[in-house]
Coordinates of C-alpha atoms and ligand atoms in Angstrom, one line a residue:
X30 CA -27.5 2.9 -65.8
X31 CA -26.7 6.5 -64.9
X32 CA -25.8 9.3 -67.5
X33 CA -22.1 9.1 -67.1
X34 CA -22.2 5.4 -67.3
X35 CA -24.4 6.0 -70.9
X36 CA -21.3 8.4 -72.1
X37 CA -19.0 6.1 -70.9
X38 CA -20.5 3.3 -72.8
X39 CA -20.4 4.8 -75.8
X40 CA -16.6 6.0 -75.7
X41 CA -15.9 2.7 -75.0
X42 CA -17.6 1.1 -78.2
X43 CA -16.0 3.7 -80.2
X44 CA -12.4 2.7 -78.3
X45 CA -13.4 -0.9 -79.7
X46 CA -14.1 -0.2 -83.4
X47 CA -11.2 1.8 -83.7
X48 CA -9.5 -1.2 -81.8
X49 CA -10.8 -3.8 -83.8
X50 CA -9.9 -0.8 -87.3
X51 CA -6.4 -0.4 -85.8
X52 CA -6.0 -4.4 -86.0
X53 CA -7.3 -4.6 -89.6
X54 CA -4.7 -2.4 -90.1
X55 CA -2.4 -4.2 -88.6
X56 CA -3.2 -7.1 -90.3
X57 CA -2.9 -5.6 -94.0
X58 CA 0.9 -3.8 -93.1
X59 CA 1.6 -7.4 -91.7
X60 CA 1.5 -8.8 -95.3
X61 CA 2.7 -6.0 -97.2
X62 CA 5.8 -6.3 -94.9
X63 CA 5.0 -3.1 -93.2
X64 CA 7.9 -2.0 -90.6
X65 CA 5.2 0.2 -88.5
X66 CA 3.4 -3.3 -87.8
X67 CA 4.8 -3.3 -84.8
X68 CA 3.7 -0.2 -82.8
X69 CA 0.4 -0.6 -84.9
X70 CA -0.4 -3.9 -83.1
X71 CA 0.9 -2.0 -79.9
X72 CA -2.0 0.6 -80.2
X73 CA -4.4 -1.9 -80.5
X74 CA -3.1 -3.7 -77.6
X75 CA -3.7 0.0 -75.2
X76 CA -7.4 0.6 -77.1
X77 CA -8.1 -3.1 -75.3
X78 CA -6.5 -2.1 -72.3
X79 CA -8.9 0.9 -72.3
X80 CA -11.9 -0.7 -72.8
X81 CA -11.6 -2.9 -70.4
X82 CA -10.6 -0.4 -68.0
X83 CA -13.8 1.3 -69.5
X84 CA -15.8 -1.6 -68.5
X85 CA -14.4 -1.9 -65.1
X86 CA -15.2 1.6 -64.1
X87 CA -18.9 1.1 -65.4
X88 CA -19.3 -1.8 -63.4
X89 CA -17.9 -0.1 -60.2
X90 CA -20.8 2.1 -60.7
X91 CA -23.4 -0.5 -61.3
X92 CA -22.0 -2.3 -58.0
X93 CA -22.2 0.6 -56.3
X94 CA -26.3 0.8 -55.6
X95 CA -25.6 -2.9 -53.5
X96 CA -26.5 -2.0 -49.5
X97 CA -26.0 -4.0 -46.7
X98 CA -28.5 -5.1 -44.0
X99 CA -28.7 -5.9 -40.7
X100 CA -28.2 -4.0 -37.4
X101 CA -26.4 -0.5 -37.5
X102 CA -24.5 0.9 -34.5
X103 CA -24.9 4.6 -34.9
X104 CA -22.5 5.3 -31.7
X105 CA -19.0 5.4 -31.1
X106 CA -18.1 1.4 -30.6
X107 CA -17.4 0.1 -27.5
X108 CA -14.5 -2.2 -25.9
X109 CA -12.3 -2.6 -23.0
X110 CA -8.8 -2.9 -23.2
X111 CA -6.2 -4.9 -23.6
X112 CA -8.5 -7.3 -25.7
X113 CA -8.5 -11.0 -25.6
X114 CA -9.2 -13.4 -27.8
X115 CA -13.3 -15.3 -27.8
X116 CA -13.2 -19.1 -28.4
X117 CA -15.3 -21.4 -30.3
X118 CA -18.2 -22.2 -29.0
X119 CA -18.4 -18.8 -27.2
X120 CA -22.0 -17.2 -28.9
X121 CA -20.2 -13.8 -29.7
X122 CA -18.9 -15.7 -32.4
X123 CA -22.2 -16.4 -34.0
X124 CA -24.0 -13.5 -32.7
X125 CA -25.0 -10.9 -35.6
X126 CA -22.5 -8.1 -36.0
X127 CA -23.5 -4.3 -36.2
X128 CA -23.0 -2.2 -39.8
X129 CA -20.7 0.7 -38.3
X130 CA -22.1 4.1 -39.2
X131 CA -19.3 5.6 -36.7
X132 CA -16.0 6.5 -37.7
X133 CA -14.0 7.8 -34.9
X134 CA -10.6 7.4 -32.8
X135 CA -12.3 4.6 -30.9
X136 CA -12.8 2.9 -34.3
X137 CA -8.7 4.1 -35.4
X138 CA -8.0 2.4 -31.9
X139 CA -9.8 -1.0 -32.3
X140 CA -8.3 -1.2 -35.6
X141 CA -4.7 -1.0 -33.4
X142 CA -5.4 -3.0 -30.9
X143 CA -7.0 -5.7 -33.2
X144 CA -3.4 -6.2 -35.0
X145 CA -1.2 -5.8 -32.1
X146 CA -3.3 -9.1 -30.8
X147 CA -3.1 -10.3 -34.2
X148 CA 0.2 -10.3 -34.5
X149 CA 1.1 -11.5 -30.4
X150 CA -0.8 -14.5 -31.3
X151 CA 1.1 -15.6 -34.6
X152 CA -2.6 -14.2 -36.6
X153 CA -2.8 -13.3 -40.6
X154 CA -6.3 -11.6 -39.9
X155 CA -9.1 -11.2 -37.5
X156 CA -12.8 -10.4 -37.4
X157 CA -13.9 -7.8 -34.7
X158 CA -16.8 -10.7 -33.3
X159 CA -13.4 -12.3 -32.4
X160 CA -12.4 -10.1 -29.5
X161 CA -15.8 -10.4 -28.0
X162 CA -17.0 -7.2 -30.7
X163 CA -19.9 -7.6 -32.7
X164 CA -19.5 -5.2 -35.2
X165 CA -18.5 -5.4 -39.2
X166 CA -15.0 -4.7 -39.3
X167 CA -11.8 -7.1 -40.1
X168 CA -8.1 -6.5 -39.8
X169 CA -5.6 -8.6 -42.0
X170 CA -1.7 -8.6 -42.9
X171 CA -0.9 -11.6 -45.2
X172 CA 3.1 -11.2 -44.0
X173 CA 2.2 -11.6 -39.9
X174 CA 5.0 -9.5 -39.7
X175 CA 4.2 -6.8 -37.2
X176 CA 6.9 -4.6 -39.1
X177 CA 5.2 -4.9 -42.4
X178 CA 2.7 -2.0 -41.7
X179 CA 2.6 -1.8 -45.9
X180 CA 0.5 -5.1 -46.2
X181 CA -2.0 -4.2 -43.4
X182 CA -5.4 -3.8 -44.6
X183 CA -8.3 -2.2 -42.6
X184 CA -12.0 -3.5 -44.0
X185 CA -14.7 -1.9 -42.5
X186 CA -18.8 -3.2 -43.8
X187 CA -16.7 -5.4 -46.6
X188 CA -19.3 -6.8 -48.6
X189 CA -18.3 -9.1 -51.2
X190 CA -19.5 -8.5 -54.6
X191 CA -18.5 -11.2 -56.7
X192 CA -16.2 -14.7 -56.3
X193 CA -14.5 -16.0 -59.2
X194 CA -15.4 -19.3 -60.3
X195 CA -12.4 -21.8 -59.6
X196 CA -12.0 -23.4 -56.1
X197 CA -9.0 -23.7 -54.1
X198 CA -8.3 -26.2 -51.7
X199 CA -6.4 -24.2 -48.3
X200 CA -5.8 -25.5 -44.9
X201 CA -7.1 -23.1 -42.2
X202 CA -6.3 -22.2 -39.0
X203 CA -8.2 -19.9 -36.5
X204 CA -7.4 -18.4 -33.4
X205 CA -10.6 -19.0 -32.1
X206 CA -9.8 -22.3 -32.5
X207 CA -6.8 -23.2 -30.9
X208 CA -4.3 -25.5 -32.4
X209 CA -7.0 -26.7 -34.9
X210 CA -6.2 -26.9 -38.8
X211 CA -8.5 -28.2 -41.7
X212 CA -8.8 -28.3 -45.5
X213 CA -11.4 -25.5 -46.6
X214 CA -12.6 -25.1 -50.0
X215 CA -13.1 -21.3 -51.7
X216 CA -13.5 -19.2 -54.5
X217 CA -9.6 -18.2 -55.4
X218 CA -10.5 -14.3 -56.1
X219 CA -13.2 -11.9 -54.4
X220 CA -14.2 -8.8 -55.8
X221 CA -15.2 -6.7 -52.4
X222 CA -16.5 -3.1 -51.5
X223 CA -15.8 -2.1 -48.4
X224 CA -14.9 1.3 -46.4
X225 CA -11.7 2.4 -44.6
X226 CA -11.3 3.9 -41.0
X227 CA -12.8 7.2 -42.3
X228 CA -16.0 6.0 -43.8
X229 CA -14.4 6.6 -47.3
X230 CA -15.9 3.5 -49.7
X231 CA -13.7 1.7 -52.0
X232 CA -13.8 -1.4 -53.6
X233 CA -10.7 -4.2 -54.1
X234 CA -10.0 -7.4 -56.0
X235 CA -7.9 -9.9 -53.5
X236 CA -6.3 -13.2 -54.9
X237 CA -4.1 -15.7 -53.5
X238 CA -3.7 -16.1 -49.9
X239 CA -5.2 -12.4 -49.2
X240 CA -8.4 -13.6 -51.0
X241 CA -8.3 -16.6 -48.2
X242 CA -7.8 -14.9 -45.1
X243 CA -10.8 -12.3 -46.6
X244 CA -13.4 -14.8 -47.2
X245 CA -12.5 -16.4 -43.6
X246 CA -12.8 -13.4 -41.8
X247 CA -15.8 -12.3 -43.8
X248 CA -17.4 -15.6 -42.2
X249 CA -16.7 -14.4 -39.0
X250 CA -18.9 -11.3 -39.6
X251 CA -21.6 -13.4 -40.8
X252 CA -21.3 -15.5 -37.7
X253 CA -20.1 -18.7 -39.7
X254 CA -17.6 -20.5 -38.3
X255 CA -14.5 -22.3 -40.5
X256 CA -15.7 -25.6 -39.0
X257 CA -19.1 -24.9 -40.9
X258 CA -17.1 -25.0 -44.4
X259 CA -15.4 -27.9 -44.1
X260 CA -16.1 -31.4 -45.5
X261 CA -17.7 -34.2 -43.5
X262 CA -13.9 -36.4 -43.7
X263 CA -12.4 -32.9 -42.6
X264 CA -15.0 -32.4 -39.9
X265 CA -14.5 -36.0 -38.6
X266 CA -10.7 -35.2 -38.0
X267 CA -11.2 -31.9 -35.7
X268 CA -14.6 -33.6 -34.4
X269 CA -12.8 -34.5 -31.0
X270 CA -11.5 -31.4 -30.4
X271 CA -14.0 -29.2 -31.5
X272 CA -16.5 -31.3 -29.1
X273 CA -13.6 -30.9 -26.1
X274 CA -13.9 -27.1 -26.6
X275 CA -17.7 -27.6 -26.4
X276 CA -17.1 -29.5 -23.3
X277 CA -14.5 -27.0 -21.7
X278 CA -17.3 -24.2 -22.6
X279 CA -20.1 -25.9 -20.9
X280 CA -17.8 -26.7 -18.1
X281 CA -17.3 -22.8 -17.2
X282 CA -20.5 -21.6 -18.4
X283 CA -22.9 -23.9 -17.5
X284 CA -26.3 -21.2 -18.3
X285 CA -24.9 -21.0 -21.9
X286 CA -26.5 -21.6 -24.5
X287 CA -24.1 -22.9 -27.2
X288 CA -24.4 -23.7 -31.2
X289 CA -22.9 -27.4 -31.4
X290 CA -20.7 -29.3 -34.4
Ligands
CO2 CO1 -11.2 -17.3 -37.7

C-alpha cells in the first residue's frame, strides 16, 4: 500500500463513522417525527457514495503494480495496406501477439484501418492477430455503425483485471470464422486496464454486450479461438464446418502446420 493510499484509507473510515453517525441520526429524528429526516438520510446516502468511490480509487492503485508479459515490439508496427481479413485455422491466429511499446501514426493508422474493415464486413470488434498482426491491440463499436464514432473504443495491452462472478450465455460470431455462430459462456462484467493510442493507461469496467465483444477479442490476443470456449454439444454443431475450413486451409497451404478442433 503506498502513502497516499494509507491517507486515503483513513479519510475513508472517518467518511464511514460519520456515515454510519449521520444514520443514527437519522434514525432518532425518524421517531421523534423530525422534518430534516429526509435530507439527513440523503447525506448519509453521499458519505456511502464517497466511500465507495474512496475504495475504488484505492483499488485502482493497488491494480495498478499488475504487468504484462510476453514479447514486446519496441518499433513502429508494421502492415500493408488495404488489410484483409486471416481465417481460422490460419496460425497468425494462435501465434503470440507482441506488447506495443510504440505509439505512433502507424499505430493511429492501424487503429483506422482496423474499423473501416470492421465495419465493411458487418464486425462489432476485432483483434489486430486478425488482419494477419500479431500485436496487443483490439478495436470495438458495439453499434457497427460506421457513423457512431462516439461508441468506438481503441484497447491497446488490455489486460483484464477482474471478471464478475455471474455467467452469461451469448451466441458468437467471428469474422475469422465465416458464417459460423455458437453459444459461448462468460463472465457478464470485466474490470480491464488498458492504454489508448498515445500510451496514456486507463482502466474501464464493460458490461453487457461491450463486456462480450471485450472478452472475445481479448481471446484473440491470447491466441484462443471462440471455438475453444464452446461446449462439446456446441462444438459438435460447427464441427463440420470448422473441419471444412481446416480442409480448405490444407488445400492451399499444404507446408502448414495447422492447430486442429
Ligand atoms: Co473473433
Amino acid at each position: 500500500m503506498t502513502m497516499a493510499n494509507a491517507v486515503r484509507t483513513r479519510v475513508a473510515h472517518a467518511i464511514a463513522s460519520a456515515c454510519q453517525r449521520q444514520q443514527r441520526r437519522g434514525a432518532v429524528q425518524y421517531f421523534r417525527g423530525n422534518s430534516k429526516r429526509k435530507s439527513v438520510m440523503a447525506n448519509a446516502r453521499g458519505a456511502r457514495r464517497a466511500l465507495q468511490e474512496l475504495l475504488d480509487a484505492k483499488g485502482e492503485n493497488e491494480e495498478e503494480e499488475e504487468q504484462l508479459t510476453g514479447p514486446v515490439l519496441k518499433d513502429s508496427v508494421q502492415w500493408t495496406s488495404p488489410l484483409s481479413i486471416v481465417k481460422y485455422p490460419d496460425p497468425v491466429l494462435r501465434a503470440p501477439n507482441a506488447i506495443i511499446d510504440c505509439f505512433d501514426d502507424n499505430l493511429r493508422r492501424l487503429a483506422e484501418e482496423m474499423f473501416e474493415i470492421m465495419y465493411d464486413d458487418d464486425g462489432v470488434g476485432l483483434a489486430a492477430p486478425q488482419v494477419g498482426v500479431n500485436v496487443r491491440m483490439m478495436v470495438f463499436n458495439e453499434t457497427g455503425e460506421k457513423d457512431r464514432k462516439e461508441a468506438e473504443v481503441v484497447l491497446v495491452n488490455p489486460r483484464i483485471i477482474s471478471f464478475s462472478k455471474d455467467k452469461k450465455v451469448f451466441e458468437e460470431g467471428c469474422l475469422s470464422f465465416p458464417k459460423i455462430y455458437g453459444d459461448v459462456v462468460r463472465p457478464g462484467k470485466v474490470r480491464v486496464k488498458a492504454q489508448d493510442l498515445s500510451g496514456k493507461s486507463f482502466f474501464m469496467n464493460i458490461d453487457k454486450f461491450p463486456a462480450r465483444i471485450f472478452q472475445h477479442e481479448y481471446d484473440h490476443l491470447q491466441g484462443t479461438l471462440f471455438c475453444d470456449r464452446m461446449g462439446p454439444e456446441v462444438l459438435d454443431s460447427v464441427r463440420h464446418e470448422l473441419v471444412q475450413l481446416e480442409e480448405d486451409y490444407i488445400q492451399k497451404n499444404p507446408q502448414a502446420i495447422i492447430q486442429r478442433i
